[in-house]
Structures are given as structure tokens and as C-alpha cells.
Amino acid sequence: METIEITQAAGTATIDKVLYTGKTHTSGGRDGASRSSDGNLDIKLTSPGTNGTGTNPEQLFAAGWSACFIGAMGIAAAKKRIALPEGTAVDAEVDLGTTKGEYFLQARLNVSLPGLDEATAREIIEAAHQTCPYSKATRGNVSVGISVSI
């Protein structure tokens, strides 16, 4: 088997210290299966919009991004010396669509920060969007809308 390496695109960040590497093995594409190297993730995949019994990459991306975003909000809140309120949540929506025959993603993060004032909630969300690795990865590539309910 020959290995072909593809280098990163110019202008992208290089990690100085790796904190964690998620490893999965996927076969069969959108109608296949994916399993993590530690066995904690073992799922059947199904194409979006079908009657299959599995999940799809857009759902997985939404789950990962929303979890990461809550972590980033926690960092932002800690810097302000406040705790995230009970009931903090993110409902993420990731759309798969086409434009001129090309596939694209767009997303919405619907954040719930019950009991915070509007200015504080805005500061936390804006800081989280600058900190969250998923937000960084999508910046300039994916149309993202963020809303908050307080």
C-alpha cells in the first residue's frame, strides 16, 4: 500500500502541542459505520433525509460543535469570574445543501443562557466564538448564525 501525504493549506494554524487526538475508522461512507479507536463510539451511519436507522455526519458535527461551544463559553464565563447558569445549552443546526451544484454546510447555534443579562450573554458568546476550535475551523468557510435566549 502506498501512502500519499497531503500538506495543510497555506495560512492555516499549526498546533504546537497536541492535547488529544480523536481517532475513528469509517467504512461505507454515509451509509456505513464508524468506530472510535477506544470503542466508545460505535455507530451506524445513514444518509440525511433517508429512513435509515443511523446518524449522519451533520448530526455528529452539530453535537461536537455544540459541546465544544459550551466548553468555550465556560472559559469565557470563568474569565469574567461568573458561572454559566443552570440550564445552559446549545441547540446546533447544521444544514447540508448545494449552491451551483457544489455541496456546502451552513449552521446555526441557538444558545440558551437563562438568567444572564443581554450584555453579559453577548460577551460570553462572542468570546466563545473566538475561542471554540469548531468556530475557528468554520470561520470564513461556513455561514454561521448565533442566537441567544436569556
N, C-alpha and C. Protein backbone atom coordinates (compact mmCIF):
# COMPACT_ATOMS: atom_id res chain seq x y z
N MET A 1 0.85 -1.17 0.00
CA MET A 1 0.00 0.00 0.00
C MET A 1 0.89 1.24 0.00
N GLU A 2 0.62 2.15 -0.89
CA GLU A 2 1.37 3.39 -0.99
C GLU A 2 0.67 4.46 -0.15
N THR A 3 1.44 5.26 0.57
CA THR A 3 0.90 6.35 1.37
C THR A 3 1.16 7.66 0.65
N ILE A 4 0.13 8.45 0.52
CA ILE A 4 0.24 9.77 -0.09
C ILE A 4 -0.06 10.80 0.99
N GLU A 5 0.83 11.73 1.23
CA GLU A 5 0.60 12.77 2.22
C GLU A 5 0.15 14.05 1.54
N ILE A 6 -0.82 14.69 2.15
CA ILE A 6 -1.32 15.98 1.66
C ILE A 6 -1.05 16.99 2.76
N THR A 7 -0.34 18.05 2.44
CA THR A 7 0.03 19.03 3.45
C THR A 7 -1.09 20.04 3.66
N GLN A 8 -1.00 20.76 4.77
CA GLN A 8 -2.02 21.75 5.09
C GLN A 8 -1.98 22.91 4.11
N ALA A 9 -3.10 23.57 4.01
CA ALA A 9 -3.20 24.74 3.14
C ALA A 9 -2.42 25.90 3.73
N ALA A 10 -1.89 26.73 2.88
CA ALA A 10 -1.15 27.91 3.33
C ALA A 10 -2.04 28.79 4.19
N GLY A 11 -1.47 29.35 5.24
CA GLY A 11 -2.22 30.27 6.08
C GLY A 11 -2.99 29.60 7.20
N THR A 12 -2.91 28.28 7.33
CA THR A 12 -3.62 27.63 8.42
C THR A 12 -2.71 27.49 9.63
N ALA A 13 -3.31 27.38 10.79
CA ALA A 13 -2.56 27.29 12.04
C ALA A 13 -1.93 25.92 12.20
N THR A 14 -0.78 25.88 12.82
CA THR A 14 -0.10 24.64 13.16
C THR A 14 -0.15 24.50 14.68
N ILE A 15 -0.49 23.32 15.16
CA ILE A 15 -0.58 23.08 16.60
C ILE A 15 0.82 22.86 17.16
N ASP A 16 1.14 23.56 18.25
CA ASP A 16 2.42 23.40 18.93
C ASP A 16 2.42 22.19 19.86
N LYS A 17 1.29 21.97 20.54
CA LYS A 17 1.19 20.88 21.50
C LYS A 17 -0.17 20.19 21.31
N VAL A 18 -0.16 18.94 20.93
CA VAL A 18 -1.40 18.17 20.76
C VAL A 18 -1.91 17.76 22.13
N LEU A 19 -3.16 18.11 22.43
CA LEU A 19 -3.78 17.76 23.70
C LEU A 19 -4.55 16.46 23.62
N TYR A 20 -5.08 16.16 22.47
CA TYR A 20 -5.88 14.93 22.29
C TYR A 20 -6.04 14.68 20.81
N THR A 21 -6.07 13.43 20.43
CA THR A 21 -6.34 13.04 19.05
C THR A 21 -7.51 12.07 19.04
N GLY A 22 -8.60 12.48 18.41
CA GLY A 22 -9.74 11.59 18.23
C GLY A 22 -9.46 10.72 17.02
N LYS A 23 -9.62 9.42 17.17
CA LYS A 23 -9.34 8.50 16.07
C LYS A 23 -10.57 7.65 15.79
N THR A 24 -10.98 7.64 14.54
CA THR A 24 -12.09 6.79 14.12
C THR A 24 -11.71 6.02 12.87
N HIS A 25 -12.42 4.93 12.66
CA HIS A 25 -12.32 4.17 11.42
C HIS A 25 -13.72 4.14 10.83
N THR A 26 -13.87 4.66 9.64
CA THR A 26 -15.17 4.71 8.98
C THR A 26 -15.09 3.94 7.67
N SER A 27 -16.11 3.16 7.41
CA SER A 27 -16.20 2.44 6.14
C SER A 27 -17.63 2.61 5.61
N GLY A 28 -17.78 2.57 4.31
CA GLY A 28 -19.10 2.64 3.71
C GLY A 28 -19.65 4.05 3.55
N GLY A 29 -18.87 5.07 3.90
CA GLY A 29 -19.33 6.44 3.73
C GLY A 29 -20.59 6.75 4.51
N ARG A 30 -21.49 7.51 3.90
CA ARG A 30 -22.71 7.96 4.59
C ARG A 30 -23.67 6.81 4.90
N ASP A 31 -23.48 5.68 4.28
CA ASP A 31 -24.33 4.52 4.57
C ASP A 31 -23.49 3.38 5.13
N GLY A 32 -22.55 3.73 5.98
CA GLY A 32 -21.63 2.75 6.54
C GLY A 32 -21.66 2.74 8.05
N ALA A 33 -20.46 2.71 8.62
CA ALA A 33 -20.31 2.65 10.07
C ALA A 33 -19.03 3.36 10.46
N SER A 34 -19.01 3.82 11.70
CA SER A 34 -17.81 4.49 12.22
C SER A 34 -17.59 4.02 13.65
N ARG A 35 -16.32 3.76 13.98
CA ARG A 35 -15.96 3.29 15.31
C ARG A 35 -14.71 4.01 15.77
N SER A 36 -14.72 4.48 17.02
CA SER A 36 -13.53 5.13 17.57
C SER A 36 -12.52 4.08 18.00
N SER A 37 -11.26 4.51 18.08
CA SER A 37 -10.19 3.58 18.44
C SER A 37 -10.36 3.02 19.85
N ASP A 38 -11.03 3.76 20.74
CA ASP A 38 -11.25 3.27 22.10
C ASP A 38 -12.57 2.51 22.25
N GLY A 39 -13.36 2.44 21.17
CA GLY A 39 -14.61 1.70 21.20
C GLY A 39 -15.77 2.44 21.83
N ASN A 40 -15.56 3.65 22.34
CA ASN A 40 -16.66 4.40 22.96
C ASN A 40 -17.68 4.90 21.96
N LEU A 41 -17.26 5.08 20.72
CA LEU A 41 -18.18 5.47 19.65
C LEU A 41 -18.24 4.31 18.67
N ASP A 42 -19.41 3.78 18.44
CA ASP A 42 -19.59 2.67 17.51
C ASP A 42 -20.98 2.84 16.90
N ILE A 43 -21.03 3.52 15.74
CA ILE A 43 -22.33 3.91 15.20
C ILE A 43 -22.51 3.49 13.75
N LYS A 44 -23.77 3.31 13.42
CA LYS A 44 -24.18 3.08 12.04
C LYS A 44 -24.47 4.45 11.44
N LEU A 45 -24.04 4.64 10.21
CA LEU A 45 -24.26 5.91 9.52
C LEU A 45 -25.36 5.76 8.47
N THR A 46 -26.13 6.80 8.32
CA THR A 46 -27.21 6.83 7.34
C THR A 46 -27.21 8.19 6.66
N SER A 47 -27.46 8.21 5.39
CA SER A 47 -27.55 9.48 4.66
C SER A 47 -28.69 10.32 5.22
N PRO A 48 -28.47 11.65 5.32
CA PRO A 48 -29.54 12.51 5.85
C PRO A 48 -30.78 12.45 4.97
N GLY A 49 -31.93 12.50 5.62
CA GLY A 49 -33.19 12.54 4.90
C GLY A 49 -33.70 11.18 4.46
N THR A 50 -32.99 10.12 4.85
CA THR A 50 -33.46 8.78 4.50
C THR A 50 -34.11 8.13 5.71
N ASN A 51 -34.70 6.98 5.52
CA ASN A 51 -35.35 6.27 6.61
C ASN A 51 -34.39 5.33 7.34
N GLY A 52 -33.08 5.50 7.15
CA GLY A 52 -32.11 4.65 7.81
C GLY A 52 -32.14 4.81 9.32
N THR A 53 -31.51 3.87 10.02
CA THR A 53 -31.54 3.87 11.48
C THR A 53 -30.29 4.48 12.10
N GLY A 54 -29.36 4.94 11.29
CA GLY A 54 -28.13 5.51 11.83
C GLY A 54 -28.17 7.01 11.92
N THR A 55 -27.06 7.57 12.37
CA THR A 55 -26.91 9.01 12.42
C THR A 55 -26.18 9.45 11.16
N ASN A 56 -25.96 10.75 11.00
CA ASN A 56 -25.25 11.23 9.82
C ASN A 56 -24.16 12.22 10.23
N PRO A 57 -23.22 12.49 9.35
CA PRO A 57 -22.12 13.38 9.70
C PRO A 57 -22.55 14.77 10.16
N GLU A 58 -23.64 15.29 9.62
CA GLU A 58 -24.10 16.61 10.03
C GLU A 58 -24.55 16.61 11.49
N GLN A 59 -25.22 15.54 11.92
CA GLN A 59 -25.63 15.42 13.32
C GLN A 59 -24.40 15.31 14.22
N LEU A 60 -23.42 14.53 13.80
CA LEU A 60 -22.21 14.37 14.59
C LEU A 60 -21.46 15.68 14.72
N PHE A 61 -21.38 16.43 13.61
CA PHE A 61 -20.71 17.73 13.63
C PHE A 61 -21.45 18.69 14.55
N ALA A 62 -22.78 18.70 14.48
CA ALA A 62 -23.59 19.57 15.34
C ALA A 62 -23.37 19.21 16.81
N ALA A 63 -23.32 17.94 17.13
CA ALA A 63 -23.11 17.52 18.52
C ALA A 63 -21.72 17.93 19.01
N GLY A 64 -20.70 17.71 18.20
CA GLY A 64 -19.35 18.08 18.59
C GLY A 64 -19.19 19.57 18.77
N TRP A 65 -19.72 20.33 17.82
CA TRP A 65 -19.59 21.80 17.87
C TRP A 65 -20.32 22.36 19.07
N SER A 66 -21.54 21.90 19.33
CA SER A 66 -22.30 22.45 20.45
C SER A 66 -21.63 22.12 21.79
N ALA A 67 -21.09 20.92 21.93
CA ALA A 67 -20.38 20.56 23.17
C ALA A 67 -19.14 21.42 23.34
N CYS A 68 -18.38 21.60 22.28
CA CYS A 68 -17.18 22.43 22.32
C CYS A 68 -17.54 23.87 22.63
N PHE A 69 -18.61 24.37 22.05
CA PHE A 69 -19.02 25.76 22.25
C PHE A 69 -19.39 26.01 23.71
N ILE A 70 -20.06 25.05 24.34
CA ILE A 70 -20.39 25.19 25.76
C ILE A 70 -19.10 25.25 26.59
N GLY A 71 -18.13 24.43 26.24
CA GLY A 71 -16.84 24.49 26.93
C GLY A 71 -16.17 25.85 26.77
N ALA A 72 -16.23 26.40 25.56
CA ALA A 72 -15.64 27.71 25.30
C ALA A 72 -16.40 28.80 26.07
N MET A 73 -17.72 28.66 26.19
CA MET A 73 -18.49 29.63 26.98
C MET A 73 -18.08 29.54 28.45
N GLY A 74 -17.81 28.34 28.93
CA GLY A 74 -17.36 28.15 30.31
C GLY A 74 -16.05 28.87 30.57
N ILE A 75 -15.13 28.80 29.60
CA ILE A 75 -13.85 29.51 29.71
C ILE A 75 -14.09 31.01 29.75
N ALA A 76 -14.95 31.49 28.86
CA ALA A 76 -15.25 32.93 28.81
C ALA A 76 -15.91 33.39 30.11
N ALA A 77 -16.83 32.60 30.64
CA ALA A 77 -17.51 32.96 31.89
C ALA A 77 -16.52 32.98 33.05
N ALA A 78 -15.62 32.00 33.10
CA ALA A 78 -14.63 31.94 34.18
C ALA A 78 -13.73 33.17 34.16
N LYS A 79 -13.39 33.64 32.96
CA LYS A 79 -12.56 34.85 32.86
C LYS A 79 -13.28 36.08 33.40
N LYS A 80 -14.61 36.05 33.34
CA LYS A 80 -15.41 37.15 33.89
C LYS A 80 -15.75 36.88 35.36
N ARG A 81 -15.26 35.78 35.88
CA ARG A 81 -15.49 35.36 37.26
C ARG A 81 -16.97 35.13 37.56
N ILE A 82 -17.66 34.54 36.59
CA ILE A 82 -19.05 34.13 36.80
C ILE A 82 -19.19 32.68 36.35
N ALA A 83 -20.23 32.04 36.83
CA ALA A 83 -20.52 30.67 36.43
C ALA A 83 -21.59 30.69 35.34
N LEU A 84 -21.49 29.75 34.44
CA LEU A 84 -22.57 29.60 33.46
C LEU A 84 -23.83 29.21 34.22
N PRO A 85 -24.97 29.76 33.83
CA PRO A 85 -26.20 29.45 34.56
C PRO A 85 -26.65 28.00 34.37
N GLU A 86 -27.38 27.51 35.37
CA GLU A 86 -28.02 26.20 35.26
C GLU A 86 -28.92 26.24 34.02
N GLY A 87 -28.91 25.21 33.24
CA GLY A 87 -29.73 25.17 32.04
C GLY A 87 -29.05 25.71 30.80
N THR A 88 -27.75 26.04 30.90
CA THR A 88 -27.00 26.46 29.71
C THR A 88 -27.05 25.33 28.69
N ALA A 89 -27.36 25.68 27.46
CA ALA A 89 -27.45 24.66 26.40
C ALA A 89 -27.21 25.32 25.05
N VAL A 90 -26.85 24.48 24.08
CA VAL A 90 -26.73 24.92 22.69
C VAL A 90 -27.46 23.93 21.81
N ASP A 91 -28.43 24.44 21.06
CA ASP A 91 -29.10 23.65 20.03
C ASP A 91 -28.42 24.01 18.71
N ALA A 92 -27.67 23.07 18.17
CA ALA A 92 -26.94 23.32 16.93
C ALA A 92 -27.70 22.73 15.75
N GLU A 93 -27.72 23.47 14.66
CA GLU A 93 -28.36 23.03 13.42
C GLU A 93 -27.32 23.16 12.31
N VAL A 94 -27.03 22.05 11.65
CA VAL A 94 -26.07 22.05 10.55
C VAL A 94 -26.81 21.61 9.29
N ASP A 95 -26.86 22.50 8.32
CA ASP A 95 -27.53 22.23 7.05
C ASP A 95 -26.52 21.74 6.03
N LEU A 96 -26.87 20.71 5.29
CA LEU A 96 -26.13 20.27 4.11
C LEU A 96 -26.94 20.73 2.91
N GLY A 97 -26.32 21.45 2.01
CA GLY A 97 -27.04 21.94 0.85
C GLY A 97 -26.12 22.12 -0.34
N THR A 98 -26.70 22.61 -1.41
CA THR A 98 -25.91 22.84 -2.62
C THR A 98 -26.11 24.27 -3.11
N THR A 99 -25.08 24.76 -3.76
CA THR A 99 -25.10 26.02 -4.47
C THR A 99 -24.35 25.79 -5.77
N LYS A 100 -25.04 26.01 -6.87
CA LYS A 100 -24.44 25.81 -8.20
C LYS A 100 -23.83 24.41 -8.34
N GLY A 101 -24.52 23.42 -7.78
CA GLY A 101 -24.09 22.04 -7.90
C GLY A 101 -22.98 21.60 -6.96
N GLU A 102 -22.50 22.50 -6.11
CA GLU A 102 -21.44 22.18 -5.15
C GLU A 102 -22.06 22.02 -3.76
N TYR A 103 -21.53 21.08 -2.97
CA TYR A 103 -22.04 20.85 -1.62
C TYR A 103 -21.41 21.83 -0.63
N PHE A 104 -22.25 22.33 0.29
CA PHE A 104 -21.80 23.25 1.32
C PHE A 104 -22.55 22.97 2.62
N LEU A 105 -21.98 23.47 3.71
CA LEU A 105 -22.64 23.45 5.01
C LEU A 105 -22.96 24.87 5.43
N GLN A 106 -24.00 25.02 6.22
CA GLN A 106 -24.27 26.26 6.94
C GLN A 106 -24.80 25.84 8.30
N ALA A 107 -24.68 26.73 9.28
CA ALA A 107 -25.02 26.32 10.64
C ALA A 107 -25.63 27.45 11.44
N ARG A 108 -26.37 27.04 12.46
CA ARG A 108 -26.92 27.96 13.44
C ARG A 108 -26.67 27.37 14.83
N LEU A 109 -26.19 28.22 15.72
CA LEU A 109 -26.03 27.84 17.12
C LEU A 109 -27.04 28.65 17.91
N ASN A 110 -28.00 27.97 18.49
CA ASN A 110 -29.05 28.62 19.28
C ASN A 110 -28.70 28.38 20.75
N VAL A 111 -28.18 29.42 21.39
CA VAL A 111 -27.62 29.33 22.73
C VAL A 111 -28.66 29.74 23.76
N SER A 112 -28.72 28.98 24.85
CA SER A 112 -29.60 29.31 25.96
C SER A 112 -28.74 29.61 27.18
N LEU A 113 -28.82 30.84 27.67
CA LEU A 113 -28.11 31.27 28.88
C LEU A 113 -29.13 31.90 29.82
N PRO A 114 -29.99 31.07 30.42
CA PRO A 114 -31.10 31.61 31.22
C PRO A 114 -30.62 32.39 32.43
N GLY A 115 -31.20 33.59 32.57
CA GLY A 115 -30.92 34.42 33.73
C GLY A 115 -29.79 35.42 33.56
N LEU A 116 -29.00 35.32 32.50
CA LEU A 116 -27.94 36.30 32.29
C LEU A 116 -28.51 37.55 31.63
N ASP A 117 -27.89 38.69 31.91
CA ASP A 117 -28.32 39.90 31.21
C ASP A 117 -27.77 39.87 29.79
N GLU A 118 -28.39 40.64 28.92
CA GLU A 118 -28.07 40.61 27.50
C GLU A 118 -26.61 40.94 27.21
N ALA A 119 -26.06 41.94 27.86
CA ALA A 119 -24.67 42.34 27.60
C ALA A 119 -23.69 41.24 27.99
N THR A 120 -23.90 40.62 29.14
CA THR A 120 -23.02 39.55 29.60
C THR A 120 -23.13 38.34 28.68
N ALA A 121 -24.36 37.99 28.31
CA ALA A 121 -24.56 36.85 27.41
C ALA A 121 -23.86 37.10 26.08
N ARG A 122 -23.98 38.29 25.54
CA ARG A 122 -23.33 38.63 24.27
C ARG A 122 -21.81 38.52 24.39
N GLU A 123 -21.25 39.05 25.48
CA GLU A 123 -19.79 38.98 25.69
C GLU A 123 -19.31 37.53 25.74
N ILE A 124 -20.04 36.69 26.45
CA ILE A 124 -19.66 35.29 26.59
C ILE A 124 -19.72 34.57 25.25
N ILE A 125 -20.79 34.81 24.51
CA ILE A 125 -20.95 34.14 23.21
C ILE A 125 -19.89 34.61 22.22
N GLU A 126 -19.63 35.91 22.18
CA GLU A 126 -18.62 36.43 21.26
C GLU A 126 -17.24 35.89 21.60
N ALA A 127 -16.91 35.82 22.88
CA ALA A 127 -15.62 35.27 23.30
C ALA A 127 -15.55 33.78 22.96
N ALA A 128 -16.63 33.05 23.20
CA ALA A 128 -16.65 31.62 22.90
C ALA A 128 -16.47 31.37 21.41
N HIS A 129 -17.08 32.19 20.59
CA HIS A 129 -16.97 32.01 19.14
C HIS A 129 -15.54 32.27 18.66
N GLN A 130 -14.78 33.09 19.38
CA GLN A 130 -13.38 33.33 19.04
C GLN A 130 -12.48 32.20 19.56
N THR A 131 -12.90 31.52 20.64
CA THR A 131 -12.09 30.50 21.30
C THR A 131 -12.36 29.09 20.79
N CYS A 132 -13.60 28.76 20.53
CA CYS A 132 -14.00 27.39 20.17
C CYS A 132 -13.29 26.92 18.90
N PRO A 133 -12.59 25.79 18.96
CA PRO A 133 -11.90 25.28 17.77
C PRO A 133 -12.83 24.99 16.58
N TYR A 134 -14.07 24.58 16.84
CA TYR A 134 -15.01 24.34 15.75
C TYR A 134 -15.37 25.66 15.07
N SER A 135 -15.57 26.71 15.87
CA SER A 135 -15.87 28.03 15.31
C SER A 135 -14.69 28.51 14.48
N LYS A 136 -13.49 28.29 14.97
CA LYS A 136 -12.30 28.68 14.22
C LYS A 136 -12.20 27.92 12.90
N ALA A 137 -12.50 26.62 12.95
CA ALA A 137 -12.38 25.78 11.76
C ALA A 137 -13.38 26.17 10.68
N THR A 138 -14.53 26.67 11.09
CA THR A 138 -15.56 27.02 10.12
C THR A 138 -15.49 28.46 9.66
N ARG A 139 -14.77 29.29 10.40
CA ARG A 139 -14.72 30.73 10.10
C ARG A 139 -14.22 30.96 8.68
N GLY A 140 -15.00 31.71 7.91
CA GLY A 140 -14.63 32.01 6.53
C GLY A 140 -15.00 30.90 5.55
N ASN A 141 -15.49 29.77 6.08
CA ASN A 141 -15.84 28.63 5.22
C ASN A 141 -17.31 28.25 5.28
N VAL A 142 -17.94 28.54 6.41
CA VAL A 142 -19.32 28.11 6.65
C VAL A 142 -20.10 29.32 7.15
N SER A 143 -21.27 29.55 6.58
CA SER A 143 -22.15 30.60 7.07
C SER A 143 -22.69 30.18 8.43
N VAL A 144 -22.48 31.01 9.45
CA VAL A 144 -22.87 30.66 10.83
C VAL A 144 -23.71 31.77 11.42
N GLY A 145 -24.84 31.41 11.98
CA GLY A 145 -25.67 32.34 12.73
C GLY A 145 -25.72 31.91 14.18
N ILE A 146 -25.60 32.86 15.08
CA ILE A 146 -25.66 32.55 16.51
C ILE A 146 -26.75 33.41 17.14
N SER A 147 -27.66 32.76 17.84
CA SER A 147 -28.70 33.48 18.56
C SER A 147 -28.65 33.05 20.01
N VAL A 148 -29.21 33.90 20.89
CA VAL A 148 -29.20 33.57 22.31
C VAL A 148 -30.56 33.87 22.90
N SER A 149 -30.97 32.99 23.80
CA SER A 149 -32.15 33.28 24.63
C SER A 149 -31.65 33.35 26.07
N ILE A 150 -32.15 34.37 26.78
CA ILE A 150 -31.70 34.61 28.15
C ILE A 150 -32.88 34.54 29.11
